[in-house]
Amino acid sequence: MVAKKTPGTATAAKDPTAVPKARLAAAEPGELAVRPGEDPWTPEEVAEARVELQSELMRLRTELDSSGRALAGLMRDSGDGAGDDQADTGTKNITREHELALAANAREMLEQTERALDRLDAGTYGLCENCGDPIGKARMQAFPRATLCVECKQKQERRF
């Protein structure tokens, strides 16, 4: 699934640490944003989030490497269609398209994970890229690559 961009996230695509300027001072590295009533992030929770993101980064890189090799094999084999009937050709095309879609999804997730790590380093992890409000600690722990608060994500999904 590819995330769609809202007008408010246009600058975020250029700068991984981008949040509304008024919110940059809201969180210093090590003091991540939380919603009112939530407990602050502990150093252990920050370390756990970092380890999870780094683990996901390695997994995605391995997946992309494997997918690249599979695609290279499919492309090499697709040139020799002599003797294939229409069903064989169709199956090869579907397999190739499926592998391309998986690779594109893994690439997008890799970019999101890298961006989350950059935001963690910059102290902007947990701030919505659209409105600048805290995303919520529970949401960040459940989905560490989140860049939008629940309200902005719902608005984005209704738009498309």
Short mmCIF file of N, CA and C in Angstrom, two decimals:
data_model
loop_
_atom_site.label_atom_id
_atom_site.label_comp_id
_atom_site.label_asym_id
_atom_site.label_seq_id
_atom_site.Cartn_x
_atom_site.Cartn_y
_atom_site.Cartn_z
N MET A 1 0.84 -1.17 0.00
CA MET A 1 0.00 0.00 0.00
C MET A 1 0.89 1.23 0.00
N VAL A 2 0.67 2.11 -0.90
CA VAL A 2 1.48 3.32 -1.02
C VAL A 2 0.74 4.46 -0.35
N ALA A 3 1.45 5.17 0.53
CA ALA A 3 0.83 6.29 1.22
C ALA A 3 0.63 7.45 0.26
N LYS A 4 -0.53 8.05 0.33
CA LYS A 4 -0.81 9.21 -0.50
C LYS A 4 -0.45 10.47 0.29
N LYS A 5 -0.01 11.49 -0.43
CA LYS A 5 0.40 12.71 0.22
C LYS A 5 -0.73 13.73 0.23
N THR A 6 -0.86 14.40 1.35
CA THR A 6 -1.81 15.49 1.44
C THR A 6 -1.05 16.78 1.23
N PRO A 7 -1.75 17.89 0.96
CA PRO A 7 -1.04 19.14 0.75
C PRO A 7 -0.12 19.48 1.92
N GLY A 8 -0.49 19.13 3.12
CA GLY A 8 0.33 19.45 4.28
C GLY A 8 1.59 18.63 4.38
N THR A 9 1.68 17.52 3.66
CA THR A 9 2.87 16.69 3.74
C THR A 9 3.80 16.90 2.57
N ALA A 10 3.53 17.85 1.73
CA ALA A 10 4.38 18.10 0.56
C ALA A 10 5.79 18.46 0.99
N THR A 11 5.94 19.27 2.03
CA THR A 11 7.28 19.64 2.48
C THR A 11 7.96 18.47 3.17
N ALA A 12 7.18 17.57 3.76
CA ALA A 12 7.76 16.44 4.46
C ALA A 12 8.49 15.52 3.48
N ALA A 13 8.04 15.45 2.25
CA ALA A 13 8.70 14.59 1.27
C ALA A 13 10.09 15.11 0.97
N LYS A 14 10.30 16.41 1.07
CA LYS A 14 11.61 17.00 0.79
C LYS A 14 12.52 16.94 2.01
N ASP A 15 11.97 17.16 3.19
CA ASP A 15 12.73 17.20 4.42
C ASP A 15 12.13 16.21 5.41
N PRO A 16 12.85 15.12 5.73
CA PRO A 16 12.28 14.09 6.59
C PRO A 16 12.00 14.57 8.00
N THR A 17 12.60 15.67 8.43
CA THR A 17 12.38 16.16 9.78
C THR A 17 11.37 17.31 9.79
N ALA A 18 10.73 17.56 8.65
CA ALA A 18 9.84 18.72 8.53
C ALA A 18 8.57 18.55 9.36
N VAL A 19 8.29 19.56 10.13
CA VAL A 19 7.02 19.73 10.82
C VAL A 19 6.75 21.22 10.76
N PRO A 20 5.53 21.64 11.02
CA PRO A 20 5.29 23.08 11.01
C PRO A 20 6.31 23.80 11.90
N LYS A 21 6.84 24.90 11.40
CA LYS A 21 7.94 25.60 12.08
C LYS A 21 7.64 25.92 13.55
N ALA A 22 6.42 26.25 13.86
CA ALA A 22 6.07 26.58 15.24
C ALA A 22 6.26 25.39 16.18
N ARG A 23 6.32 24.17 15.63
CA ARG A 23 6.41 22.98 16.45
C ARG A 23 7.83 22.44 16.56
N LEU A 24 8.79 22.99 15.83
CA LEU A 24 10.14 22.45 15.89
C LEU A 24 10.71 22.47 17.30
N ALA A 25 10.35 23.47 18.09
CA ALA A 25 10.87 23.56 19.44
C ALA A 25 10.10 22.67 20.40
N ALA A 26 9.03 22.03 19.95
CA ALA A 26 8.18 21.25 20.84
C ALA A 26 8.87 19.99 21.35
N ALA A 27 9.82 19.46 20.61
CA ALA A 27 10.48 18.23 21.03
C ALA A 27 11.96 18.29 20.71
N GLU A 28 12.77 18.16 21.70
CA GLU A 28 14.22 18.09 21.53
C GLU A 28 14.59 16.62 21.41
N PRO A 29 15.71 16.31 20.79
CA PRO A 29 16.11 14.90 20.74
C PRO A 29 16.13 14.30 22.15
N GLY A 30 15.48 13.16 22.30
CA GLY A 30 15.38 12.52 23.60
C GLY A 30 14.12 12.90 24.36
N GLU A 31 13.44 13.97 23.95
CA GLU A 31 12.19 14.39 24.58
C GLU A 31 11.11 14.41 23.49
N LEU A 32 10.60 13.26 23.19
CA LEU A 32 9.66 13.14 22.08
C LEU A 32 8.25 13.55 22.50
N ALA A 33 7.50 14.03 21.53
CA ALA A 33 6.15 14.53 21.77
C ALA A 33 5.20 13.41 22.18
N VAL A 34 4.32 13.74 23.11
CA VAL A 34 3.23 12.84 23.51
C VAL A 34 1.95 13.66 23.60
N ARG A 35 0.82 12.98 23.53
CA ARG A 35 -0.47 13.66 23.67
C ARG A 35 -0.72 13.96 25.14
N PRO A 36 -1.56 14.95 25.40
CA PRO A 36 -1.90 15.25 26.80
C PRO A 36 -2.43 14.00 27.51
N GLY A 37 -1.93 13.77 28.70
CA GLY A 37 -2.36 12.62 29.49
C GLY A 37 -1.51 11.38 29.30
N GLU A 38 -0.64 11.37 28.29
CA GLU A 38 0.24 10.22 28.07
C GLU A 38 1.52 10.37 28.88
N ASP A 39 2.08 9.25 29.28
CA ASP A 39 3.37 9.28 29.95
C ASP A 39 4.45 9.64 28.94
N PRO A 40 5.48 10.38 29.36
CA PRO A 40 6.56 10.72 28.42
C PRO A 40 7.31 9.45 27.99
N TRP A 41 7.98 9.57 26.84
CA TRP A 41 8.79 8.47 26.34
C TRP A 41 9.95 8.25 27.31
N THR A 42 10.20 7.00 27.66
CA THR A 42 11.36 6.68 28.49
C THR A 42 12.53 6.37 27.55
N PRO A 43 13.75 6.47 28.04
CA PRO A 43 14.89 6.11 27.19
C PRO A 43 14.80 4.68 26.66
N GLU A 44 14.24 3.77 27.47
CA GLU A 44 14.09 2.38 27.05
C GLU A 44 13.10 2.26 25.88
N GLU A 45 11.99 3.02 25.95
CA GLU A 45 10.99 2.99 24.88
C GLU A 45 11.55 3.58 23.59
N VAL A 46 12.35 4.64 23.71
CA VAL A 46 12.99 5.24 22.53
C VAL A 46 13.97 4.24 21.92
N ALA A 47 14.74 3.58 22.78
CA ALA A 47 15.70 2.58 22.29
C ALA A 47 14.96 1.42 21.62
N GLU A 48 13.84 1.01 22.20
CA GLU A 48 13.05 -0.08 21.62
C GLU A 48 12.50 0.32 20.24
N ALA A 49 12.02 1.55 20.12
CA ALA A 49 11.52 2.04 18.83
C ALA A 49 12.65 2.06 17.81
N ARG A 50 13.82 2.52 18.22
CA ARG A 50 14.97 2.58 17.31
C ARG A 50 15.37 1.18 16.85
N VAL A 51 15.44 0.23 17.78
CA VAL A 51 15.81 -1.15 17.43
C VAL A 51 14.79 -1.75 16.47
N GLU A 52 13.51 -1.51 16.72
CA GLU A 52 12.46 -2.03 15.84
C GLU A 52 12.59 -1.45 14.43
N LEU A 53 12.82 -0.14 14.35
CA LEU A 53 12.97 0.51 13.05
C LEU A 53 14.21 0.01 12.32
N GLN A 54 15.32 -0.14 13.04
CA GLN A 54 16.55 -0.62 12.41
C GLN A 54 16.41 -2.07 11.94
N SER A 55 15.70 -2.88 12.73
CA SER A 55 15.44 -4.26 12.34
C SER A 55 14.58 -4.30 11.08
N GLU A 56 13.56 -3.45 11.03
CA GLU A 56 12.69 -3.37 9.86
C GLU A 56 13.49 -2.89 8.64
N LEU A 57 14.41 -1.97 8.85
CA LEU A 57 15.26 -1.47 7.78
C LEU A 57 16.09 -2.61 7.16
N MET A 58 16.69 -3.42 8.00
CA MET A 58 17.49 -4.54 7.50
C MET A 58 16.61 -5.56 6.78
N ARG A 59 15.43 -5.85 7.33
CA ARG A 59 14.52 -6.80 6.71
C ARG A 59 14.09 -6.32 5.32
N LEU A 60 13.75 -5.04 5.23
CA LEU A 60 13.30 -4.49 3.96
C LEU A 60 14.42 -4.47 2.92
N ARG A 61 15.62 -4.16 3.35
CA ARG A 61 16.76 -4.17 2.41
C ARG A 61 17.01 -5.57 1.88
N THR A 62 16.90 -6.57 2.76
CA THR A 62 17.05 -7.97 2.34
C THR A 62 15.94 -8.35 1.38
N GLU A 63 14.70 -7.94 1.70
CA GLU A 63 13.56 -8.24 0.84
C GLU A 63 13.72 -7.60 -0.54
N LEU A 64 14.19 -6.36 -0.57
CA LEU A 64 14.41 -5.68 -1.85
C LEU A 64 15.50 -6.35 -2.67
N ASP A 65 16.54 -6.79 -2.01
CA ASP A 65 17.63 -7.49 -2.70
C ASP A 65 17.11 -8.78 -3.31
N SER A 66 16.35 -9.54 -2.54
CA SER A 66 15.78 -10.79 -3.02
C SER A 66 14.81 -10.54 -4.17
N SER A 67 13.99 -9.53 -4.01
CA SER A 67 13.02 -9.17 -5.04
C SER A 67 13.73 -8.74 -6.33
N GLY A 68 14.82 -8.01 -6.19
CA GLY A 68 15.60 -7.58 -7.35
C GLY A 68 16.15 -8.77 -8.13
N ARG A 69 16.65 -9.76 -7.39
CA ARG A 69 17.17 -10.96 -8.05
C ARG A 69 16.04 -11.71 -8.76
N ALA A 70 14.89 -11.82 -8.09
CA ALA A 70 13.74 -12.51 -8.69
C ALA A 70 13.28 -11.79 -9.95
N LEU A 71 13.23 -10.47 -9.89
CA LEU A 71 12.82 -9.69 -11.06
C LEU A 71 13.80 -9.84 -12.21
N ALA A 72 15.08 -9.85 -11.89
CA ALA A 72 16.08 -10.02 -12.93
C ALA A 72 15.89 -11.37 -13.63
N GLY A 73 15.60 -12.40 -12.86
CA GLY A 73 15.35 -13.72 -13.44
C GLY A 73 14.09 -13.73 -14.29
N LEU A 74 13.04 -13.08 -13.81
CA LEU A 74 11.79 -13.01 -14.58
C LEU A 74 11.98 -12.25 -15.88
N MET A 75 12.71 -11.18 -15.84
CA MET A 75 12.94 -10.38 -17.04
C MET A 75 13.80 -11.16 -18.04
N ARG A 76 14.79 -11.85 -17.52
CA ARG A 76 15.68 -12.64 -18.40
C ARG A 76 14.87 -13.75 -19.08
N ASP A 77 13.99 -14.40 -18.32
CA ASP A 77 13.20 -15.51 -18.86
C ASP A 77 12.05 -15.06 -19.74
N SER A 78 11.62 -13.82 -19.60
CA SER A 78 10.45 -13.37 -20.36
C SER A 78 10.76 -13.15 -21.83
N GLY A 79 12.00 -13.01 -22.18
CA GLY A 79 12.36 -12.77 -23.56
C GLY A 79 12.15 -13.99 -24.46
N ASP A 80 12.22 -15.16 -23.87
CA ASP A 80 12.07 -16.37 -24.66
C ASP A 80 10.66 -16.92 -24.48
N GLY A 81 9.74 -16.42 -25.29
CA GLY A 81 8.35 -16.87 -25.21
C GLY A 81 8.00 -17.83 -26.32
N ALA A 82 9.00 -18.27 -27.05
CA ALA A 82 8.74 -19.16 -28.19
C ALA A 82 8.10 -20.45 -27.69
N GLY A 83 6.98 -20.78 -28.28
CA GLY A 83 6.30 -22.01 -27.92
C GLY A 83 5.32 -21.86 -26.78
N ASP A 84 5.33 -20.69 -26.10
CA ASP A 84 4.37 -20.45 -25.01
C ASP A 84 2.99 -20.20 -25.60
N ASP A 85 1.99 -20.73 -24.93
CA ASP A 85 0.64 -20.37 -25.35
C ASP A 85 0.23 -19.11 -24.60
N GLN A 86 -0.97 -18.63 -24.86
CA GLN A 86 -1.41 -17.37 -24.25
C GLN A 86 -1.48 -17.47 -22.73
N ALA A 87 -1.87 -18.61 -22.22
CA ALA A 87 -1.96 -18.78 -20.76
C ALA A 87 -0.58 -18.69 -20.11
N ASP A 88 0.43 -19.30 -20.73
CA ASP A 88 1.79 -19.23 -20.19
C ASP A 88 2.29 -17.78 -20.18
N THR A 89 2.05 -17.08 -21.27
CA THR A 89 2.47 -15.68 -21.37
C THR A 89 1.76 -14.84 -20.32
N GLY A 90 0.47 -15.07 -20.16
CA GLY A 90 -0.30 -14.33 -19.16
C GLY A 90 0.20 -14.59 -17.75
N THR A 91 0.50 -15.85 -17.45
CA THR A 91 1.00 -16.22 -16.12
C THR A 91 2.33 -15.53 -15.85
N LYS A 92 3.21 -15.51 -16.84
CA LYS A 92 4.51 -14.85 -16.67
C LYS A 92 4.32 -13.35 -16.43
N ASN A 93 3.39 -12.74 -17.16
CA ASN A 93 3.14 -11.30 -16.99
C ASN A 93 2.57 -11.01 -15.61
N ILE A 94 1.65 -11.83 -15.15
CA ILE A 94 1.06 -11.62 -13.82
C ILE A 94 2.11 -11.79 -12.74
N THR A 95 2.94 -12.81 -12.88
CA THR A 95 4.01 -13.04 -11.90
C THR A 95 4.96 -11.85 -11.85
N ARG A 96 5.35 -11.36 -13.02
CA ARG A 96 6.26 -10.22 -13.10
C ARG A 96 5.62 -8.97 -12.48
N GLU A 97 4.36 -8.70 -12.81
CA GLU A 97 3.67 -7.53 -12.26
C GLU A 97 3.52 -7.63 -10.73
N HIS A 98 3.25 -8.85 -10.25
CA HIS A 98 3.12 -9.06 -8.81
C HIS A 98 4.46 -8.77 -8.12
N GLU A 99 5.53 -9.26 -8.69
CA GLU A 99 6.86 -9.04 -8.11
C GLU A 99 7.24 -7.56 -8.14
N LEU A 100 6.88 -6.86 -9.22
CA LEU A 100 7.13 -5.42 -9.30
C LEU A 100 6.35 -4.66 -8.24
N ALA A 101 5.10 -5.05 -8.00
CA ALA A 101 4.28 -4.40 -6.98
C ALA A 101 4.86 -4.63 -5.58
N LEU A 102 5.30 -5.85 -5.32
CA LEU A 102 5.91 -6.14 -4.02
C LEU A 102 7.18 -5.33 -3.81
N ALA A 103 7.98 -5.21 -4.85
CA ALA A 103 9.22 -4.43 -4.75
C ALA A 103 8.92 -2.95 -4.51
N ALA A 104 7.92 -2.42 -5.21
CA ALA A 104 7.56 -1.01 -5.02
C ALA A 104 7.06 -0.77 -3.60
N ASN A 105 6.27 -1.69 -3.07
CA ASN A 105 5.77 -1.56 -1.71
C ASN A 105 6.92 -1.62 -0.70
N ALA A 106 7.84 -2.54 -0.89
CA ALA A 106 8.99 -2.66 0.01
C ALA A 106 9.85 -1.41 -0.05
N ARG A 107 10.02 -0.84 -1.26
CA ARG A 107 10.80 0.40 -1.41
C ARG A 107 10.14 1.56 -0.65
N GLU A 108 8.82 1.66 -0.75
CA GLU A 108 8.09 2.72 -0.04
C GLU A 108 8.20 2.55 1.47
N MET A 109 8.08 1.32 1.94
CA MET A 109 8.21 1.06 3.38
C MET A 109 9.63 1.35 3.86
N LEU A 110 10.62 1.05 3.02
CA LEU A 110 12.01 1.34 3.36
C LEU A 110 12.21 2.84 3.52
N GLU A 111 11.67 3.63 2.59
CA GLU A 111 11.78 5.09 2.68
C GLU A 111 11.08 5.61 3.94
N GLN A 112 9.91 5.07 4.25
CA GLN A 112 9.19 5.49 5.46
C GLN A 112 9.99 5.15 6.71
N THR A 113 10.62 4.00 6.72
CA THR A 113 11.41 3.58 7.87
C THR A 113 12.65 4.46 8.04
N GLU A 114 13.32 4.75 6.93
CA GLU A 114 14.47 5.65 6.99
C GLU A 114 14.05 7.03 7.50
N ARG A 115 12.90 7.50 7.02
CA ARG A 115 12.40 8.81 7.45
C ARG A 115 12.07 8.80 8.94
N ALA A 116 11.50 7.70 9.43
CA ALA A 116 11.18 7.60 10.85
C ALA A 116 12.46 7.65 11.69
N LEU A 117 13.51 6.97 11.24
CA LEU A 117 14.78 7.01 11.96
C LEU A 117 15.37 8.42 11.94
N ASP A 118 15.27 9.10 10.81
CA ASP A 118 15.75 10.49 10.73
C ASP A 118 14.98 11.38 11.70
N ARG A 119 13.67 11.19 11.76
CA ARG A 119 12.84 11.99 12.66
C ARG A 119 13.16 11.67 14.12
N LEU A 120 13.47 10.42 14.41
CA LEU A 120 13.84 10.02 15.76
C LEU A 120 15.13 10.73 16.16
N ASP A 121 16.11 10.76 15.23
CA ASP A 121 17.38 11.44 15.49
C ASP A 121 17.20 12.95 15.66
N ALA A 122 16.26 13.53 14.91
CA ALA A 122 16.05 14.98 14.93
C ALA A 122 15.15 15.43 16.09
N GLY A 123 14.52 14.47 16.77
CA GLY A 123 13.62 14.83 17.87
C GLY A 123 12.22 15.20 17.41
N THR A 124 11.90 14.97 16.15
CA THR A 124 10.57 15.30 15.64
C THR A 124 9.70 14.06 15.50
N TYR A 125 10.21 12.92 15.93
CA TYR A 125 9.45 11.67 15.90
C TYR A 125 8.23 11.81 16.81
N GLY A 126 7.09 11.45 16.28
CA GLY A 126 5.87 11.55 17.09
C GLY A 126 5.09 12.82 16.85
N LEU A 127 5.58 13.71 15.98
CA LEU A 127 4.84 14.92 15.63
C LEU A 127 4.22 14.73 14.26
N CYS A 128 2.96 15.10 14.14
CA CYS A 128 2.24 14.98 12.87
C CYS A 128 2.88 15.91 11.84
N GLU A 129 3.15 15.38 10.65
CA GLU A 129 3.75 16.19 9.60
C GLU A 129 2.76 17.15 8.97
N ASN A 130 1.49 16.97 9.23
CA ASN A 130 0.47 17.84 8.66
C ASN A 130 0.13 18.99 9.61
N CYS A 131 -0.26 18.67 10.82
CA CYS A 131 -0.72 19.72 11.75
C CYS A 131 0.31 20.07 12.82
N GLY A 132 1.30 19.21 13.04
CA GLY A 132 2.34 19.48 14.03
C GLY A 132 1.99 19.04 15.44
N ASP A 133 0.79 18.52 15.65
CA ASP A 133 0.39 18.04 16.98
C ASP A 133 1.02 16.67 17.23
N PRO A 134 1.11 16.27 18.50
CA PRO A 134 1.63 14.94 18.80
C PRO A 134 0.74 13.85 18.18
N ILE A 135 1.37 12.83 17.64
CA ILE A 135 0.64 11.72 17.01
C ILE A 135 0.03 10.82 18.09
N GLY A 136 0.73 10.64 19.13
CA GLY A 136 0.28 9.74 20.21
C GLY A 136 1.26 8.61 20.38
N LYS A 137 1.68 8.41 21.59
CA LYS A 137 2.69 7.41 21.89
C LYS A 137 2.21 6.00 21.53
N ALA A 138 0.96 5.68 21.85
CA ALA A 138 0.45 4.34 21.56
C ALA A 138 0.44 4.08 20.05
N ARG A 139 0.07 5.09 19.26
CA ARG A 139 0.06 4.94 17.80
C ARG A 139 1.48 4.74 17.28
N MET A 140 2.43 5.49 17.82
CA MET A 140 3.82 5.36 17.38
C MET A 140 4.39 3.98 17.76
N GLN A 141 3.97 3.47 18.90
CA GLN A 141 4.47 2.16 19.30
C GLN A 141 3.84 1.06 18.44
N ALA A 142 2.58 1.24 18.04
CA ALA A 142 1.91 0.25 17.20
C ALA A 142 2.37 0.34 15.75
N PHE A 143 2.61 1.56 15.28
CA PHE A 143 3.03 1.78 13.89
C PHE A 143 4.16 2.81 13.89
N PRO A 144 5.40 2.35 14.09
CA PRO A 144 6.54 3.26 14.27
C PRO A 144 6.84 4.18 13.08
N ARG A 145 6.29 3.88 11.90
CA ARG A 145 6.53 4.73 10.74
C ARG A 145 5.46 5.79 10.56
N ALA A 146 4.53 5.89 11.49
CA ALA A 146 3.43 6.86 11.36
C ALA A 146 3.97 8.28 11.27
N THR A 147 3.39 9.06 10.34
CA THR A 147 3.79 10.46 10.18
C THR A 147 2.61 11.41 10.38
N LEU A 148 1.41 10.84 10.51
CA LEU A 148 0.21 11.66 10.69
C LEU A 148 -0.54 11.23 11.93
N CYS A 149 -1.14 12.19 12.62
CA CYS A 149 -2.00 11.86 13.75
C CYS A 149 -3.26 11.20 13.20
N VAL A 150 -4.03 10.59 14.07
CA VAL A 150 -5.23 9.87 13.63
C VAL A 150 -6.18 10.79 12.88
N GLU A 151 -6.36 12.01 13.38
CA GLU A 151 -7.29 12.94 12.75
C GLU A 151 -6.86 13.30 11.33
N CYS A 152 -5.59 13.61 11.14
CA CYS A 152 -5.09 13.96 9.80
C CYS A 152 -5.11 12.75 8.88
N LYS A 153 -4.81 11.57 9.41
CA LYS A 153 -4.85 10.36 8.59
C LYS A 153 -6.28 10.09 8.12
N GLN A 154 -7.27 10.30 9.00
CA GLN A 154 -8.66 10.10 8.61
C GLN A 154 -9.07 11.10 7.54
N LYS A 155 -8.64 12.35 7.69
CA LYS A 155 -8.95 13.36 6.67
C LYS A 155 -8.32 12.97 5.34
N GLN A 156 -7.09 12.50 5.38
CA GLN A 156 -6.39 12.08 4.15
C GLN A 156 -7.13 10.94 3.47
N GLU A 157 -7.56 9.96 4.22
CA GLU A 157 -8.24 8.81 3.65
C GLU A 157 -9.60 9.16 3.08
N ARG A 158 -10.28 10.13 3.66
CA ARG A 158 -11.58 10.56 3.15
C ARG A 158 -11.41 11.33 1.84
N ARG A 159 -10.27 11.97 1.66
CA ARG A 159 -10.02 12.77 0.47
C ARG A 159 -9.87 11.93 -0.79
N PHE A 160 -9.41 10.70 -0.63
CA PHE A 160 -9.10 9.88 -1.79
C PHE A 160 -10.09 8.79 -2.01
#
